[in-house]
Short mmCIF file of C-alpha atoms in Angstrom, two decimals:
data_model
loop_
_atom_site.label_atom_id
_atom_site.label_comp_id
_atom_site.label_asym_id
_atom_site.label_seq_id
_atom_site.Cartn_x
_atom_site.Cartn_y
_atom_site.Cartn_z
CA MET A 91 -19.15 -19.78 10.01
CA ASP A 92 -16.61 -22.57 10.28
CA THR A 93 -14.07 -22.70 13.12
CA ARG A 94 -11.42 -20.71 11.25
CA GLU A 95 -13.87 -17.96 10.38
CA ARG A 96 -15.13 -17.80 13.97
CA LEU A 97 -11.60 -17.38 15.26
CA VAL A 98 -10.77 -14.65 12.75
CA LYS A 99 -14.03 -12.80 13.50
CA ALA A 100 -13.43 -13.08 17.25
CA ALA A 101 -9.88 -11.75 16.88
CA ALA A 102 -11.09 -8.90 14.66
CA ASP A 103 -13.71 -7.90 17.23
CA LEU A 104 -11.12 -7.90 20.00
CA LEU A 105 -8.77 -5.85 17.83
CA ILE A 106 -11.45 -3.22 17.20
CA GLU A 107 -12.40 -3.05 20.87
CA GLY A 108 -8.97 -3.05 22.50
CA GLY A 109 -6.22 -2.87 19.90
CA LYS A 110 -3.56 -5.46 19.17
CA GLU A 111 -2.78 -5.96 22.86
CA ALA A 112 -6.29 -7.33 23.41
CA VAL A 113 -5.79 -10.08 20.82
CA SER A 114 -4.30 -12.83 22.97
CA THR A 115 -4.64 -16.42 21.86
CA ARG A 116 -6.47 -17.24 25.08
CA ALA A 117 -8.97 -14.40 24.64
CA VAL A 118 -9.58 -15.26 20.99
CA ALA A 119 -10.09 -18.96 21.68
CA SER A 120 -12.49 -18.15 24.52
CA ALA A 121 -14.49 -15.67 22.42
CA ALA A 122 -14.76 -18.16 19.57
CA GLY A 123 -15.68 -21.03 21.90
CA VAL A 124 -12.78 -23.29 20.93
CA GLN A 125 -9.73 -24.73 22.63
CA ALA A 126 -6.34 -23.02 22.21
CA PRO A 127 -4.76 -26.03 20.42
CA THR A 128 -7.33 -25.59 17.65
CA LEU A 129 -6.16 -22.04 17.10
CA TYR A 130 -2.52 -23.11 16.88
CA ARG A 131 -3.41 -25.93 14.49
CA LEU A 132 -5.16 -23.52 12.13
CA PHE A 133 -2.81 -20.52 12.32
CA GLY A 134 0.50 -21.80 13.70
CA ASP A 135 0.95 -18.93 16.17
CA LYS A 136 -0.40 -15.51 17.09
CA GLU A 137 1.30 -13.81 14.13
CA GLY A 138 -0.36 -16.27 11.77
CA LEU A 139 -3.70 -15.36 13.31
CA LEU A 140 -2.97 -11.63 12.99
CA ASP A 141 -2.07 -12.14 9.32
CA ALA A 142 -5.48 -13.69 8.79
CA VAL A 143 -7.16 -10.84 10.69
CA ALA A 144 -5.33 -8.27 8.57
CA THR A 145 -6.46 -10.03 5.39
CA TYR A 146 -10.03 -10.09 6.75
CA GLY A 147 -9.95 -6.39 7.62
CA PHE A 148 -8.35 -5.36 4.33
CA ALA A 149 -10.64 -7.42 2.10
CA GLY A 150 -13.11 -4.59 1.54
CA TYR A 151 -10.33 -2.05 0.94
CA LEU A 152 -8.60 -4.22 -1.65
CA ALA A 153 -11.92 -4.94 -3.34
CA ASP A 154 -12.58 -1.19 -3.58
CA LYS A 155 -9.08 -0.66 -5.00
CA HIS A 156 -9.73 -3.26 -7.70
CA ALA A 157 -13.19 -1.84 -8.42
CA MET A 158 -11.71 1.63 -8.83
CA GLY A 159 -10.43 0.55 -12.24
CA GLU A 160 -8.34 2.66 -14.59
CA THR A 161 -9.05 5.85 -16.49
CA GLY A 162 -7.07 7.57 -19.20
CA ASP A 163 -5.45 9.78 -16.56
CA PRO A 164 -3.13 7.75 -14.27
CA VAL A 165 -2.40 10.82 -12.12
CA ALA A 166 -6.11 11.18 -11.36
CA ASP A 167 -6.18 7.45 -10.59
CA LEU A 168 -3.32 7.93 -8.12
CA ARG A 169 -5.22 10.75 -6.44
CA ARG A 170 -8.32 8.57 -6.09
CA GLY A 171 -6.20 5.73 -4.73
CA MET A 172 -4.66 7.99 -2.10
CA GLU A 173 -8.10 9.22 -1.05
CA LEU A 174 -9.30 5.63 -0.73
CA HIS A 175 -6.24 4.68 1.34
CA ILE A 176 -6.64 7.56 3.78
CA GLY A 177 -10.39 7.07 4.01
CA PHE A 178 -9.93 3.42 4.93
CA GLY A 179 -7.35 4.27 7.58
CA LEU A 180 -9.64 6.76 9.28
CA ALA A 181 -12.69 4.50 9.05
CA ARG A 182 -10.95 1.36 10.36
CA PRO A 183 -7.98 2.53 12.43
CA ALA A 184 -7.47 -0.76 14.29
CA PHE A 185 -6.92 -2.68 11.06
CA TYR A 186 -4.80 0.14 9.63
CA LEU A 187 -2.48 0.13 12.63
CA LEU A 188 -2.18 -3.64 12.41
CA MET A 189 -1.17 -3.33 8.77
CA TYR A 190 0.99 -0.20 8.77
CA GLY A 191 1.86 0.50 12.39
CA GLU A 192 4.61 -2.10 12.70
CA PRO A 193 7.64 -3.22 10.66
CA ARG A 194 6.18 -6.61 9.63
CA LYS A 195 4.72 -6.52 6.11
CA ARG A 196 1.59 -8.66 6.01
CA GLU A 197 0.37 -10.31 2.82
CA ALA A 198 -2.59 -7.98 2.29
CA ARG A 199 -0.26 -4.99 2.53
CA LEU A 200 2.02 -6.46 -0.12
CA GLU A 201 -0.94 -6.63 -2.49
CA ALA A 202 -1.85 -3.01 -1.78
CA ASP A 203 1.77 -1.94 -2.32
CA ALA A 204 1.85 -3.76 -5.66
CA MET A 205 -1.30 -1.94 -6.77
CA LEU A 206 0.26 1.40 -5.86
CA ARG A 207 3.36 0.62 -7.91
CA ALA A 208 1.19 -0.39 -10.85
CA ILE A 209 -0.52 3.02 -10.88
CA ILE A 210 2.80 4.84 -10.59
CA SER A 211 4.26 2.70 -13.39
CA ARG A 212 1.39 3.84 -15.60
CA ILE A 213 2.30 7.46 -14.83
CA GLY A 214 5.87 6.63 -15.82
CA SER A 215 4.73 5.01 -19.05
CA ALA A 216 2.83 8.19 -19.87
CA GLY A 217 6.04 10.20 -19.45
CA ARG A 218 4.66 12.15 -16.49
CA LEU A 219 6.82 10.81 -13.65
CA ALA A 220 9.49 13.16 -12.30
CA VAL A 221 11.30 10.58 -10.13
CA PRO A 222 11.93 6.81 -10.45
CA VAL A 223 8.97 4.51 -9.79
CA GLU A 224 10.31 3.05 -6.55
CA GLN A 225 11.12 6.47 -5.13
CA ALA A 226 7.69 7.81 -6.10
CA ALA A 227 6.00 4.81 -4.45
CA GLN A 228 7.94 5.44 -1.24
CA PHE A 229 6.94 9.13 -1.25
CA VAL A 230 3.26 8.34 -1.75
CA HIS A 231 3.29 5.58 0.84
CA ALA A 232 5.07 7.72 3.45
CA ALA A 233 2.74 10.66 2.87
CA GLY A 234 -0.45 8.60 3.03
CA MET A 235 0.64 6.68 6.09
CA GLY A 236 1.85 9.84 7.80
CA VAL A 237 -1.47 11.61 7.29
CA VAL A 238 -3.50 8.65 8.56
CA LEU A 239 -1.34 8.05 11.63
CA ALA A 240 -1.30 11.77 12.47
CA LEU A 241 -5.08 12.04 12.22
CA ILE A 242 -5.68 8.81 14.14
CA ALA A 243 -3.54 10.18 16.98
CA THR A 244 -5.58 13.41 17.05
CA PRO A 245 -8.96 13.58 18.84
CA GLU A 246 -11.66 13.49 16.18
CA GLU A 247 -13.03 16.91 17.08
CA GLU A 248 -9.55 18.46 16.68
CA ARG A 249 -8.63 16.91 13.32
CA ASP A 250 -7.85 19.21 10.42
CA LEU A 251 -9.08 17.21 7.43
CA GLY A 252 -7.64 19.84 5.11
CA LEU A 253 -4.34 18.07 5.74
CA ILE A 254 -5.50 15.26 3.46
CA ALA A 255 -5.91 17.29 0.25
CA PHE A 256 -2.91 19.48 1.08
CA THR A 257 -0.59 16.49 1.46
CA GLN A 258 -1.96 14.70 -1.59
CA GLU A 259 -1.42 17.65 -3.89
CA LYS A 260 2.07 18.37 -2.54
CA VAL A 261 3.16 14.76 -3.11
CA ILE A 262 1.55 14.45 -6.52
CA GLY A 263 3.09 17.77 -7.53
CA ALA A 264 6.52 16.57 -6.40
CA ILE A 265 6.52 13.26 -8.27
CA THR A 266 4.68 14.12 -11.49
CA THR A 267 4.90 16.60 -14.34
CA GLU A 268 2.01 18.60 -15.77
CA ALA A 269 2.07 16.74 -19.09
CA ALA A 270 4.13 14.25 -21.06
CA PRO A 271 7.35 15.80 -22.38
CA GLN A 272 7.06 17.24 -25.89
CA GLY A 273 10.69 18.07 -26.49
CA PRO A 274 14.15 16.62 -25.88
CA THR A 275 14.84 18.71 -22.76
CA ASP A 276 12.97 16.56 -20.25
CA ILE A 277 15.46 13.71 -20.24
CA PRO A 278 14.66 12.38 -16.72
CA SER A 279 10.97 11.80 -17.54
CA ARG A 280 11.94 10.04 -20.76
CA ALA A 281 14.44 7.87 -18.88
CA ILE A 282 11.77 6.89 -16.36
CA ALA A 283 9.29 6.05 -19.12
CA LEU A 284 11.88 3.89 -20.87
CA ARG A 285 12.76 2.19 -17.57
CA VAL A 286 9.10 1.26 -17.03
CA ALA A 287 8.74 0.02 -20.61
CA LEU A 288 11.81 -2.20 -20.26
CA GLN A 289 10.48 -3.67 -17.02
CA GLU A 290 7.19 -4.54 -18.68
CA ASP A 291 8.78 -5.97 -21.84
CA PRO A 292 12.48 -6.83 -21.27
CA PRO A 293 14.51 -6.72 -24.51
CA GLN A 294 15.60 -10.24 -25.37
CA ALA A 295 18.59 -8.91 -27.32
CA LEU A 296 20.24 -7.96 -24.02
CA SER A 297 21.63 -10.43 -21.50
CA PRO A 298 20.32 -10.31 -17.90
CA ALA A 299 23.51 -8.54 -16.80
CA GLU A 300 23.14 -5.97 -19.59
CA ARG A 301 19.52 -5.33 -18.59
CA VAL A 302 20.59 -4.68 -15.01
CA LEU A 303 23.30 -2.30 -16.20
CA LEU A 304 20.90 -0.45 -18.51
CA ALA A 305 18.39 -0.12 -15.66
CA GLU A 306 21.10 1.32 -13.43
CA TRP A 307 22.07 3.88 -16.09
CA LEU A 308 18.45 4.93 -16.59
CA ASP A 309 17.95 5.32 -12.83
CA ARG A 310 20.99 7.61 -12.72
CA VAL A 311 19.69 9.72 -15.61
CA ALA A 312 16.27 9.94 -13.97
CA LYS A 313 17.62 11.52 -10.77
#
């Protein structure tokens, strides 16, 4: 490993052993066998180092998300994605808390959030989304994070893992419909589907201001 990799690995090991509080620049530099100025030169400050550690810890998770691929059923894909998210959080709680346990949004988390929105947009395109994409993404994110943090805070022998499937199905049931609308009565789902389609392929006949206005109208209809 080069110096940067040694520092990231040392910081990751300290994080796993003692949490974020254990990851001091002095401790990391000592564990990696380098001088503190080297750490600052490579990462700028402690937050820069923690960003690199988060990316390191999330690499496997993001690779699994990409490898998951797509099926013809975007709702089933969302369910699999939620299971993967919760499974990662329980398997690697130190990295999960670094990523989701504080207000700062690290780069690796932004990539994961974008992948979640992509799946939900596919549900919208299929006419099966009951709420706007952004709202659905917030529901799914809050539910997944809540389950992981609740289980992490519970002694392993006392955890009720039935909470995972229960929460998943409640959230999926709240944000999706059973099937794509077949008649004119399900206007909100149609509005959401059109909103997604316009985001993916903006109509050039409309000015930017008109597109914003149309999006606002569709969001209102979707609620």
